[in-house]
PDB file of C-alpha atoms in Angstrom:
ATOM      1  CA  MET A   1     -16.191  21.517 -24.951  1.00  0.00           C
ATOM      2  CA  ASP A   2     -16.207  21.612 -29.195  1.00  0.00           C
ATOM      3  CA  ILE A   3     -12.619  22.702 -29.251  1.00  0.00           C
ATOM      4  CA  LEU A   4     -12.884  21.856 -33.268  1.00  0.00           C
ATOM      5  CA  ASN A   5     -14.907  25.022 -33.353  1.00  0.00           C
ATOM      6  CA  THR A   6     -12.752  27.332 -30.995  1.00  0.00           C
ATOM      7  CA  PRO A   7     -12.427  30.416 -33.151  1.00  0.00           C
ATOM      8  CA  ARG A   8      -9.443  31.466 -33.928  1.00  0.00           C
ATOM      9  CA  ASP A   9      -7.890  34.201 -31.726  1.00  0.00           C
ATOM     10  CA  THR A  10      -4.636  36.342 -32.394  1.00  0.00           C
ATOM     11  CA  ASP A  11      -0.617  34.889 -31.201  1.00  0.00           C
ATOM     12  CA  ILE A  12      -0.177  36.666 -27.630  1.00  0.00           C
ATOM     13  CA  GLY A  13       2.947  37.638 -27.051  1.00  0.00           C
ATOM     14  CA  VAL A  14       4.949  37.614 -23.607  1.00  0.00           C
ATOM     15  CA  HIS A  15       7.852  38.671 -22.941  1.00  0.00           C
ATOM     16  CA  VAL A  16      10.514  37.359 -21.389  1.00  0.00           C
ATOM     17  CA  GLY A  17      13.903  39.053 -19.929  1.00  0.00           C
ATOM     18  CA  ARG A  18      14.668  40.817 -23.158  1.00  0.00           C
ATOM     19  CA  ARG A  19      12.374  38.654 -25.889  1.00  0.00           C
ATOM     20  CA  THR A  20       8.752  38.992 -27.054  1.00  0.00           C
ATOM     21  CA  ILE A  21       7.624  35.798 -27.222  1.00  0.00           C
ATOM     22  CA  ALA A  22       4.750  33.817 -28.896  1.00  0.00           C
ATOM     23  CA  ILE A  23       2.910  31.460 -27.184  1.00  0.00           C
ATOM     24  CA  LEU A  24       0.288  29.623 -30.379  1.00  0.00           C
ATOM     25  CA  SER A  25      -1.799  30.441 -31.669  1.00  0.00           C
ATOM     26  CA  GLU A  26      -5.550  28.544 -31.326  1.00  0.00           C
ATOM     27  CA  ALA A  27      -4.917  27.476 -35.337  1.00  0.00           C
ATOM     28  CA  ASN A  28      -1.704  26.603 -35.468  1.00  0.00           C
ATOM     29  CA  ARG A  29      -2.372  25.056 -31.968  1.00  0.00           C
ATOM     30  CA  ARG A  30      -5.300  23.172 -33.959  1.00  0.00           C
ATOM     31  CA  ALA A  31      -3.009  22.296 -36.722  1.00  0.00           C
ATOM     32  CA  GLU A  32       0.072  20.903 -35.007  1.00  0.00           C
ATOM     33  CA  TRP A  33      -2.438  18.496 -32.795  1.00  0.00           C
ATOM     34  CA  ALA A  34      -4.597  17.383 -36.742  1.00  0.00           C
ATOM     35  CA  LYS A  35      -1.045  16.844 -37.915  1.00  0.00           C
ATOM     36  CA  PHE A  36       0.417  14.750 -34.854  1.00  0.00           C
ATOM     37  CA  MET A  37      -3.011  12.251 -35.518  1.00  0.00           C
ATOM     38  CA  SER A  38      -2.563  12.806 -39.010  1.00  0.00           C
ATOM     39  CA  ASP A  39       1.163  11.228 -38.890  1.00  0.00           C
ATOM     40  CA  SER A  40       0.121   8.496 -36.082  1.00  0.00           C
ATOM     41  CA  SER A  41      -2.204   6.744 -38.445  1.00  0.00           C
ATOM     42  CA  SER A  42      -0.247   7.065 -40.853  1.00  0.00           C
ATOM     43  CA  THR A  43       1.980   4.335 -39.327  1.00  0.00           C
ATOM     44  CA  GLN A  44      -0.793   3.263 -37.013  1.00  0.00           C
ATOM     45  CA  GLU A  45       0.538   3.513 -33.773  1.00  0.00           C
ATOM     46  CA  GLU A  46      -1.495   2.886 -30.787  1.00  0.00           C
ATOM     47  CA  ILE A  47      -1.969   5.728 -28.865  1.00  0.00           C
ATOM     48  CA  GLY A  48      -4.355   5.300 -25.506  1.00  0.00           C
ATOM     49  CA  ILE A  49      -5.404   8.467 -24.231  1.00  0.00           C
ATOM     50  CA  THR A  50      -8.905  10.627 -27.118  1.00  0.00           C
ATOM     51  CA  LYS A  51      -7.534  13.373 -28.799  1.00  0.00           C
ATOM     52  CA  GLN A  52      -9.107  16.046 -26.115  1.00  0.00           C
ATOM     53  CA  ASP A  53      -6.199  14.852 -24.399  1.00  0.00           C
ATOM     54  CA  LEU A  54      -3.756  14.558 -26.968  1.00  0.00           C
ATOM     55  CA  ARG A  55      -4.543  17.901 -27.833  1.00  0.00           C
ATOM     56  CA  GLY A  56      -4.605  18.862 -24.042  1.00  0.00           C
ATOM     57  CA  ALA A  57      -1.230  17.656 -24.003  1.00  0.00           C
ATOM     58  CA  LEU A  58       0.239  20.237 -27.216  1.00  0.00           C
ATOM     59  CA  ASP A  59      -0.679  22.871 -25.282  1.00  0.00           C
ATOM     60  CA  ALA A  60       1.307  21.806 -21.617  1.00  0.00           C
ATOM     61  CA  VAL A  61       4.246  21.883 -24.166  1.00  0.00           C
ATOM     62  CA  ASP A  62       3.657  24.912 -25.948  1.00  0.00           C
ATOM     63  CA  VAL A  63       2.717  26.524 -22.413  1.00  0.00           C
ATOM     64  CA  TRP A  64       5.503  24.937 -20.884  1.00  0.00           C
ATOM     65  CA  VAL A  65       7.773  26.299 -24.014  1.00  0.00           C
ATOM     66  CA  GLU A  66       6.424  29.324 -23.128  1.00  0.00           C
ATOM     67  CA  ALA A  67       7.790  29.887 -19.469  1.00  0.00           C
ATOM     68  CA  ASN A  68      11.124  28.523 -19.479  1.00  0.00           C
ATOM     69  CA  SER A  69      12.008  30.561 -23.058  1.00  0.00           C
ATOM     70  CA  GLY A  70      13.283  32.353 -20.458  1.00  0.00           C
ATOM     71  CA  ALA A  71      15.528  29.254 -18.838  1.00  0.00           C
ATOM     72  CA  ILE A  72      16.493  28.339 -21.689  1.00  0.00           C
ATOM     73  CA  ASN A  73      17.799  31.196 -22.818  1.00  0.00           C
ATOM     74  CA  GLN A  74      20.323  31.712 -19.250  1.00  0.00           C
ATOM     75  CA  ALA A  75      21.406  27.830 -19.935  1.00  0.00           C
ATOM     76  CA  LEU A  76      23.395  29.320 -22.846  1.00  0.00           C
ATOM     77  CA  PRO A  77      26.665  30.238 -22.742  1.00  0.00           C
ATOM     78  CA  VAL A  78      27.553  33.288 -22.301  1.00  0.00           C
ATOM     79  CA  VAL A  79      28.831  33.166 -26.231  1.00  0.00           C
ATOM     80  CA  ALA A  80      26.324  32.086 -27.592  1.00  0.00           C
ATOM     81  CA  ARG A  81      23.379  34.247 -26.089  1.00  0.00           C
ATOM     82  CA  SER A  82      24.634  37.041 -27.003  1.00  0.00           C
ATOM     83  CA  GLY A  83      25.465  36.268 -30.447  1.00  0.00           C
ATOM     84  CA  LEU A  84      23.078  33.940 -32.078  1.00  0.00           C
ATOM     85  CA  THR A  85      19.557  35.343 -33.122  1.00  0.00           C
ATOM     86  CA  ASN A  86      16.527  34.368 -31.343  1.00  0.00           C
ATOM     87  CA  LYS A  87      15.339  32.381 -34.950  1.00  0.00           C
ATOM     88  CA  GLN A  88      19.062  30.781 -34.429  1.00  0.00           C
ATOM     89  CA  LYS A  89      19.226  29.874 -30.946  1.00  0.00           C
ATOM     90  CA  ASP A  90      15.112  28.246 -31.282  1.00  0.00           C
ATOM     91  CA  ARG A  91      17.002  25.582 -34.534  1.00  0.00           C
ATOM     92  CA  LEU A  92      19.626  24.479 -32.344  1.00  0.00           C
ATOM     93  CA  PHE A  93      17.283  24.007 -29.568  1.00  0.00           C
ATOM     94  CA  LEU A  94      14.756  22.874 -32.287  1.00  0.00           C
ATOM     95  CA  GLN A  95      17.630  20.314 -33.886  1.00  0.00           C
ATOM     96  CA  VAL A  96      18.565  18.565 -30.248  1.00  0.00           C
ATOM     97  CA  VAL A  97      14.768  17.794 -29.468  1.00  0.00           C
ATOM     98  CA  GLN A  98      14.652  16.320 -33.208  1.00  0.00           C
ATOM     99  CA  ARG A  99      18.351  14.602 -32.920  1.00  0.00           C
ATOM    100  CA  ARG A 100      16.848  13.246 -28.902  1.00  0.00           C
ATOM    101  CA  PHE A 101      14.012  11.820 -30.652  1.00  0.00           C
ATOM    102  CA  GLU A 102      16.261  10.309 -33.420  1.00  0.00           C
ATOM    103  CA  VAL A 103      18.513   8.115 -31.139  1.00  0.00           C
ATOM    104  CA  ALA A 104      16.210   7.451 -28.063  1.00  0.00           C
TER     105      ALA A 104
ATOM    106  CA  MET B   1     -36.349 -11.417 -49.397  1.00  0.00           C
ATOM    107  CA  ALA B   2     -37.284 -10.318 -45.503  1.00  0.00           C
ATOM    108  CA  SER B   3     -36.491  -8.725 -42.294  1.00  0.00           C
ATOM    109  CA  GLY B   4     -33.228  -8.680 -41.722  1.00  0.00           C
ATOM    110  CA  ASP B   5     -31.861  -9.384 -45.449  1.00  0.00           C
ATOM    111  CA  THR B   6     -28.796  -8.365 -47.301  1.00  0.00           C
ATOM    112  CA  LEU B   7     -29.610  -5.087 -50.234  1.00  0.00           C
ATOM    113  CA  LEU B   8     -26.515  -3.288 -51.058  1.00  0.00           C
ATOM    114  CA  ILE B   9     -22.872  -3.747 -50.323  1.00  0.00           C
ATOM    115  CA  PHE B  10     -20.314  -1.159 -50.058  1.00  0.00           C
ATOM    116  CA  THR B  11     -17.115  -0.937 -50.549  1.00  0.00           C
ATOM    117  CA  PRO B  12     -14.260   1.124 -50.429  1.00  0.00           C
ATOM    118  CA  LEU B  13     -13.432   1.356 -54.115  1.00  0.00           C
ATOM    119  CA  HIS B  14     -17.700   2.643 -54.353  1.00  0.00           C
ATOM    120  CA  ASN B  15     -16.837   5.335 -52.717  1.00  0.00           C
ATOM    121  CA  GLU B  16     -17.853   8.941 -54.338  1.00  0.00           C
ATOM    122  CA  PRO B  17     -16.265  11.438 -52.776  1.00  0.00           C
ATOM    123  CA  PRO B  18     -18.086  15.194 -52.504  1.00  0.00           C
ATOM    124  CA  THR B  19     -16.120  18.357 -52.790  1.00  0.00           C
ATOM    125  CA  SER B  20     -16.467  19.212 -49.537  1.00  0.00           C
ATOM    126  CA  ASP B  21     -13.674  17.436 -46.967  1.00  0.00           C
ATOM    127  CA  PRO B  22     -13.982  13.452 -48.457  1.00  0.00           C
ATOM    128  CA  ALA B  23     -12.924  10.687 -46.775  1.00  0.00           C
ATOM    129  CA  THR B  24      -9.897   9.846 -48.180  1.00  0.00           C
ATOM    130  CA  LEU B  25      -8.885   6.240 -50.143  1.00  0.00           C
ATOM    131  CA  ASP B  26      -6.343   4.231 -48.504  1.00  0.00           C
ATOM    132  CA  LEU B  27      -4.620   0.780 -48.111  1.00  0.00           C
ATOM    133  CA  ARG B  28      -4.167  -0.648 -45.281  1.00  0.00           C
ATOM    134  CA  ASN B  29      -2.554  -3.667 -45.595  1.00  0.00           C
ATOM    135  CA  ASN B  30      -3.778  -4.180 -48.609  1.00  0.00           C
ATOM    136  CA  HIS B  31      -7.396  -3.673 -47.456  1.00  0.00           C
ATOM    137  CA  PRO B  32      -8.834  -0.491 -49.383  1.00  0.00           C
ATOM    138  CA  VAL B  33     -10.206   1.698 -47.001  1.00  0.00           C
ATOM    139  CA  LEU B  34     -11.567   5.468 -46.631  1.00  0.00           C
ATOM    140  CA  ASP B  35      -9.771   6.889 -44.198  1.00  0.00           C
ATOM    141  CA  PHE B  36     -12.193   9.624 -41.923  1.00  0.00           C
ATOM    142  CA  ASP B  37      -9.535  12.588 -40.473  1.00  0.00           C
ATOM    143  CA  ALA B  38     -10.301  13.057 -36.317  1.00  0.00           C
ATOM    144  CA  ALA B  39      -9.862  16.711 -36.535  1.00  0.00           C
ATOM    145  CA  THR B  40     -13.114  17.624 -39.645  1.00  0.00           C
ATOM    146  CA  ASN B  41     -15.877  15.757 -40.640  1.00  0.00           C
ATOM    147  CA  GLU B  42     -15.388  13.757 -43.252  1.00  0.00           C
ATOM    148  CA  SER B  43     -18.016  12.172 -45.746  1.00  0.00           C
ATOM    149  CA  ALA B  44     -18.168   9.393 -47.977  1.00  0.00           C
ATOM    150  CA  ILE B  45     -21.004   8.913 -50.093  1.00  0.00           C
ATOM    151  CA  PHE B  46     -22.167   5.605 -52.129  1.00  0.00           C
ATOM    152  CA  SER B  47     -25.065   5.401 -54.976  1.00  0.00           C
ATOM    153  CA  ALA B  48     -27.028   2.612 -55.805  1.00  0.00           C
ATOM    154  CA  VAL B  49     -30.801   1.583 -57.077  1.00  0.00           C
ATOM    155  CA  MET B  50     -33.258   0.112 -53.635  1.00  0.00           C
ATOM    156  CA  PRO B  51     -33.047  -3.746 -54.951  1.00  0.00           C
ATOM    157  CA  ARG B  52     -37.057  -4.701 -55.828  1.00  0.00           C
ATOM    158  CA  SER B  53     -36.694  -7.097 -52.743  1.00  0.00           C
ATOM    159  CA  TYR B  54     -36.999  -4.254 -50.608  1.00  0.00           C
ATOM    160  CA  ALA B  55     -39.868  -4.870 -48.619  1.00  0.00           C
ATOM    161  CA  GLY B  56     -40.420  -0.933 -46.737  1.00  0.00           C
ATOM    162  CA  GLY B  57     -39.312  -2.560 -43.275  1.00  0.00           C
ATOM    163  CA  GLY B  58     -36.764  -0.099 -43.256  1.00  0.00           C
ATOM    164  CA  LEU B  59     -33.301  -0.159 -43.740  1.00  0.00           C
ATOM    165  CA  THR B  60     -30.813  -1.006 -41.114  1.00  0.00           C
ATOM    166  CA  VAL B  61     -26.679   0.249 -42.254  1.00  0.00           C
ATOM    167  CA  SER B  62     -24.201  -1.714 -40.641  1.00  0.00           C
ATOM    168  CA  LEU B  63     -20.315   0.121 -40.685  1.00  0.00           C
ATOM    169  CA  HIS B  64     -17.864  -1.960 -40.201  1.00  0.00           C
ATOM    170  CA  TYR B  65     -14.395   0.643 -39.817  1.00  0.00           C
ATOM    171  CA  ALA B  66     -11.279   0.574 -37.343  1.00  0.00           C
ATOM    172  CA  MET B  67      -8.976   2.616 -35.679  1.00  0.00           C
ATOM    173  CA  SER B  68      -5.877   3.567 -37.948  1.00  0.00           C
ATOM    174  CA  SER B  69      -4.228   4.217 -34.073  1.00  0.00           C
ATOM    175  CA  ALA B  70      -6.713   4.777 -31.445  1.00  0.00           C
ATOM    176  CA  ILE B  71      -7.142   2.792 -28.649  1.00  0.00           C
ATOM    177  CA  SER B  72      -9.002   4.076 -26.782  1.00  0.00           C
ATOM    178  CA  GLY B  73     -12.444   6.967 -26.786  1.00  0.00           C
ATOM    179  CA  ASP B  74     -15.241   6.698 -28.687  1.00  0.00           C
ATOM    180  CA  ILE B  75     -16.609   7.065 -32.460  1.00  0.00           C
ATOM    181  CA  ASP B  76     -20.041   9.162 -34.089  1.00  0.00           C
ATOM    182  CA  TRP B  77     -21.296   7.989 -37.133  1.00  0.00           C
ATOM    183  CA  ASP B  78     -23.783   9.952 -39.103  1.00  0.00           C
ATOM    184  CA  VAL B  79     -26.058   8.175 -41.778  1.00  0.00           C
ATOM    185  CA  ALA B  80     -28.363  10.098 -44.103  1.00  0.00           C
ATOM    186  CA  LEU B  81     -30.243   8.812 -48.112  1.00  0.00           C
ATOM    187  CA  GLU B  82     -30.932  10.883 -50.127  1.00  0.00           C
ATOM    188  CA  ARG B  83     -33.804   9.819 -52.877  1.00  0.00           C
ATOM    189  CA  ILE B  84     -33.135  10.757 -56.972  1.00  0.00           C
ATOM    190  CA  GLY B  85     -36.291   8.564 -57.601  1.00  0.00           C
ATOM    191  CA  ASP B  86     -37.998   9.436 -60.902  1.00  0.00           C
ATOM    192  CA  GLN B  87     -38.175  12.731 -61.776  1.00  0.00           C
ATOM    193  CA  GLN B  88     -38.264  13.536 -57.736  1.00  0.00           C
ATOM    194  CA  LEU B  89     -34.162  14.714 -57.507  1.00  0.00           C
ATOM    195  CA  ASP B  90     -33.322  17.985 -59.579  1.00  0.00           C
ATOM    196  CA  ILE B  91     -29.452  16.109 -59.420  1.00  0.00           C
ATOM    197  CA  ASP B  92     -27.661  19.385 -59.595  1.00  0.00           C
ATOM    198  CA  THR B  93     -28.943  20.225 -55.943  1.00  0.00           C
ATOM    199  CA  ASP B  94     -27.999  17.542 -53.021  1.00  0.00           C
ATOM    200  CA  SER B  95     -31.088  16.842 -51.169  1.00  0.00           C
ATOM    201  CA  PHE B  96     -29.744  14.244 -48.545  1.00  0.00           C
ATOM    202  CA  ALA B  97     -32.462  14.251 -45.355  1.00  0.00           C
ATOM    203  CA  ALA B  98     -31.384  14.654 -41.845  1.00  0.00           C
ATOM    204  CA  VAL B  99     -29.170  11.830 -40.844  1.00  0.00           C
ATOM    205  CA  ASN B 100     -28.893   9.327 -38.057  1.00  0.00           C
ATOM    206  CA  SER B 101     -26.242   8.853 -35.846  1.00  0.00           C
ATOM    207  CA  VAL B 102     -24.957   6.141 -34.242  1.00  0.00           C
ATOM    208  CA  ASP B 103     -22.716   7.732 -31.939  1.00  0.00           C
ATOM    209  CA  ASN B 104     -20.143   7.031 -28.450  1.00  0.00           C
ATOM    210  CA  THR B 105     -18.888   3.670 -29.600  1.00  0.00           C
ATOM    211  CA  THR B 106     -16.112   2.990 -27.801  1.00  0.00           C
ATOM    212  CA  VAL B 107     -13.663   1.839 -29.848  1.00  0.00           C
ATOM    213  CA  PRO B 108     -12.723  -1.660 -29.941  1.00  0.00           C
ATOM    214  CA  ALA B 109      -8.711  -2.210 -27.423  1.00  0.00           C
ATOM    215  CA  THR B 110      -6.348  -3.334 -30.871  1.00  0.00           C
ATOM    216  CA  SER B 111      -6.052  -0.545 -33.566  1.00  0.00           C
ATOM    217  CA  GLY B 112      -6.374  -2.773 -36.266  1.00  0.00           C
ATOM    218  CA  PHE B 113      -9.852  -4.660 -35.129  1.00  0.00           C
ATOM    219  CA  VAL B 114     -12.762  -3.651 -37.306  1.00  0.00           C
ATOM    220  CA  ASP B 115     -15.668  -3.104 -34.982  1.00  0.00           C
ATOM    221  CA  VAL B 116     -19.550  -3.851 -36.259  1.00  0.00           C
ATOM    222  CA  VAL B 117     -21.900  -0.766 -35.207  1.00  0.00           C
ATOM    223  CA  THR B 118     -25.365   0.161 -36.923  1.00  0.00           C
ATOM    224  CA  VAL B 119     -27.885   3.480 -37.831  1.00  0.00           C
ATOM    225  CA  ILE B 120     -31.299   2.406 -38.394  1.00  0.00           C
ATOM    226  CA  PHE B 121     -33.595   4.197 -40.472  1.00  0.00           C
ATOM    227  CA  THR B 122     -37.544   3.516 -40.499  1.00  0.00           C
ATOM    228  CA  ASP B 123     -39.421   3.518 -43.705  1.00  0.00           C
ATOM    229  CA  GLY B 124     -40.801   6.304 -45.402  1.00  0.00           C
ATOM    230  CA  ALA B 125     -39.287  10.268 -44.961  1.00  0.00           C
ATOM    231  CA  ASP B 126     -36.317   9.029 -42.609  1.00  0.00           C
ATOM    232  CA  MET B 127     -34.974   7.510 -45.180  1.00  0.00           C
ATOM    233  CA  ASP B 128     -35.948  10.543 -47.632  1.00  0.00           C
ATOM    234  CA  SER B 129     -39.071   8.378 -49.311  1.00  0.00           C
ATOM    235  CA  ILE B 130     -36.512   5.613 -50.614  1.00  0.00           C
ATOM    236  CA  ALA B 131     -39.478   3.006 -53.334  1.00  0.00           C
ATOM    237  CA  VAL B 132     -37.798   0.558 -54.581  1.00  0.00           C
ATOM    238  CA  GLY B 133     -36.247   0.031 -58.129  1.00  0.00           C
ATOM    239  CA  GLU B 134     -35.547   3.932 -57.971  1.00  0.00           C
ATOM    240  CA  ALA B 135     -31.729   5.719 -57.459  1.00  0.00           C
ATOM    241  CA  PHE B 136     -30.571   6.816 -54.332  1.00  0.00           C
ATOM    242  CA  ARG B 137     -27.701   7.859 -52.468  1.00  0.00           C
ATOM    243  CA  LEU B 138     -26.442   7.411 -49.341  1.00  0.00           C
ATOM    244  CA  LYS B 139     -23.490   9.417 -46.673  1.00  0.00           C
ATOM    245  CA  VAL B 140     -22.018   8.865 -44.525  1.00  0.00           C
ATOM    246  CA  ILE B 141     -20.147  11.075 -41.937  1.00  0.00           C
ATOM    247  CA  ARG B 142     -17.616  10.348 -39.071  1.00  0.00           C
ATOM    248  CA  ASP B 143     -19.137  13.597 -36.630  1.00  0.00           C
ATOM    249  CA  ALA B 144     -14.549  14.252 -35.607  1.00  0.00           C
ATOM    250  CA  ALA B 145     -16.340  17.454 -33.668  1.00  0.00           C
ATOM    251  CA  ALA B 146     -18.567  15.050 -30.993  1.00  0.00           C
ATOM    252  CA  ASP B 147     -15.894  11.419 -31.169  1.00  0.00           C
ATOM    253  CA  THR B 148     -13.153  11.374 -29.073  1.00  0.00           C
ATOM    254  CA  ALA B 149     -10.921   8.736 -30.315  1.00  0.00           C
ATOM    255  CA  THR B 150      -7.704  10.187 -32.108  1.00  0.00           C
ATOM    256  CA  GLY B 151      -6.994   9.306 -35.041  1.00  0.00           C
ATOM    257  CA  ASP B 152      -8.082   8.584 -38.336  1.00  0.00           C
ATOM    258  CA  ALA B 153     -11.397   6.027 -38.096  1.00  0.00           C
ATOM    259  CA  GLU B 154     -11.080   3.009 -41.401  1.00  0.00           C
ATOM    260  CA  LEU B 155     -14.217   2.512 -42.954  1.00  0.00           C
ATOM    261  CA  LEU B 156     -14.308  -0.997 -44.428  1.00  0.00           C
ATOM    262  CA  ARG B 157     -17.378  -2.339 -46.068  1.00  0.00           C
ATOM    263  CA  VAL B 158     -21.460  -0.753 -45.649  1.00  0.00           C
ATOM    264  CA  GLU B 159     -23.945  -2.644 -46.112  1.00  0.00           C
ATOM    265  CA  VAL B 160     -27.803  -2.001 -45.920  1.00  0.00           C
ATOM    266  CA  LYS B 161     -30.263  -4.689 -44.682  1.00  0.00           C
ATOM    267  CA  GLU B 162     -34.256  -4.529 -44.721  1.00  0.00           C
ATOM    268  CA  THR B 163     -35.212  -3.889 -41.098  1.00  0.00           C
TER     269      THR B 163
END
């Protein structure tokens, strides 16, 4: 499959509970895929799978986040669930994942 | 000179970057390299004059490359030649002949290992009919749209020899 020339599409909105979440568009997925490989190249970090398989993994992560965003929201204490904006919840999640990555 | 003799050698420092999607100059442990992206087809261009020793046997172009991060998958390279000659080409427009390719080469299992692959051109139209003493350009392209190895491909040397 020539994944480099897949036509772009728009983000797809999906309702999860009361929140509309958007799966990343093809253009955004492609950009993150290219960035991952560029970052690895900069540090000569060895990657043992093909770039098509890497793209599949990225797509799977995006799908998983989409599928579990409702559960992540439900895991928050009620005060935070109702008091934080969606962007703030996303940033909180991102910071925790980032820190876990840094200390691992 | 005869078959198998080296005619020309190019290093990354000889690259004349195209205006669109150029391979980028980089250093790897102080080795100058040209980085070819994994997500976009990028190219490098080298200029020379065909040595007088070329005897019409065709050309073999050897590409010495390493992978930045990939230790599996394959790499595809394309090479094309453009005759400038003596009043043969209006250099305001590119005129590279069709590419010749070396495809589906499994990359080294260690990312810093340098692999050497070859692309063959027969004398005549296949090499844009370049004759001895004529200026020409050689373009190297990574076919990132078709290959499978992740990350940058790093070109270290290009050797042109008589086939």
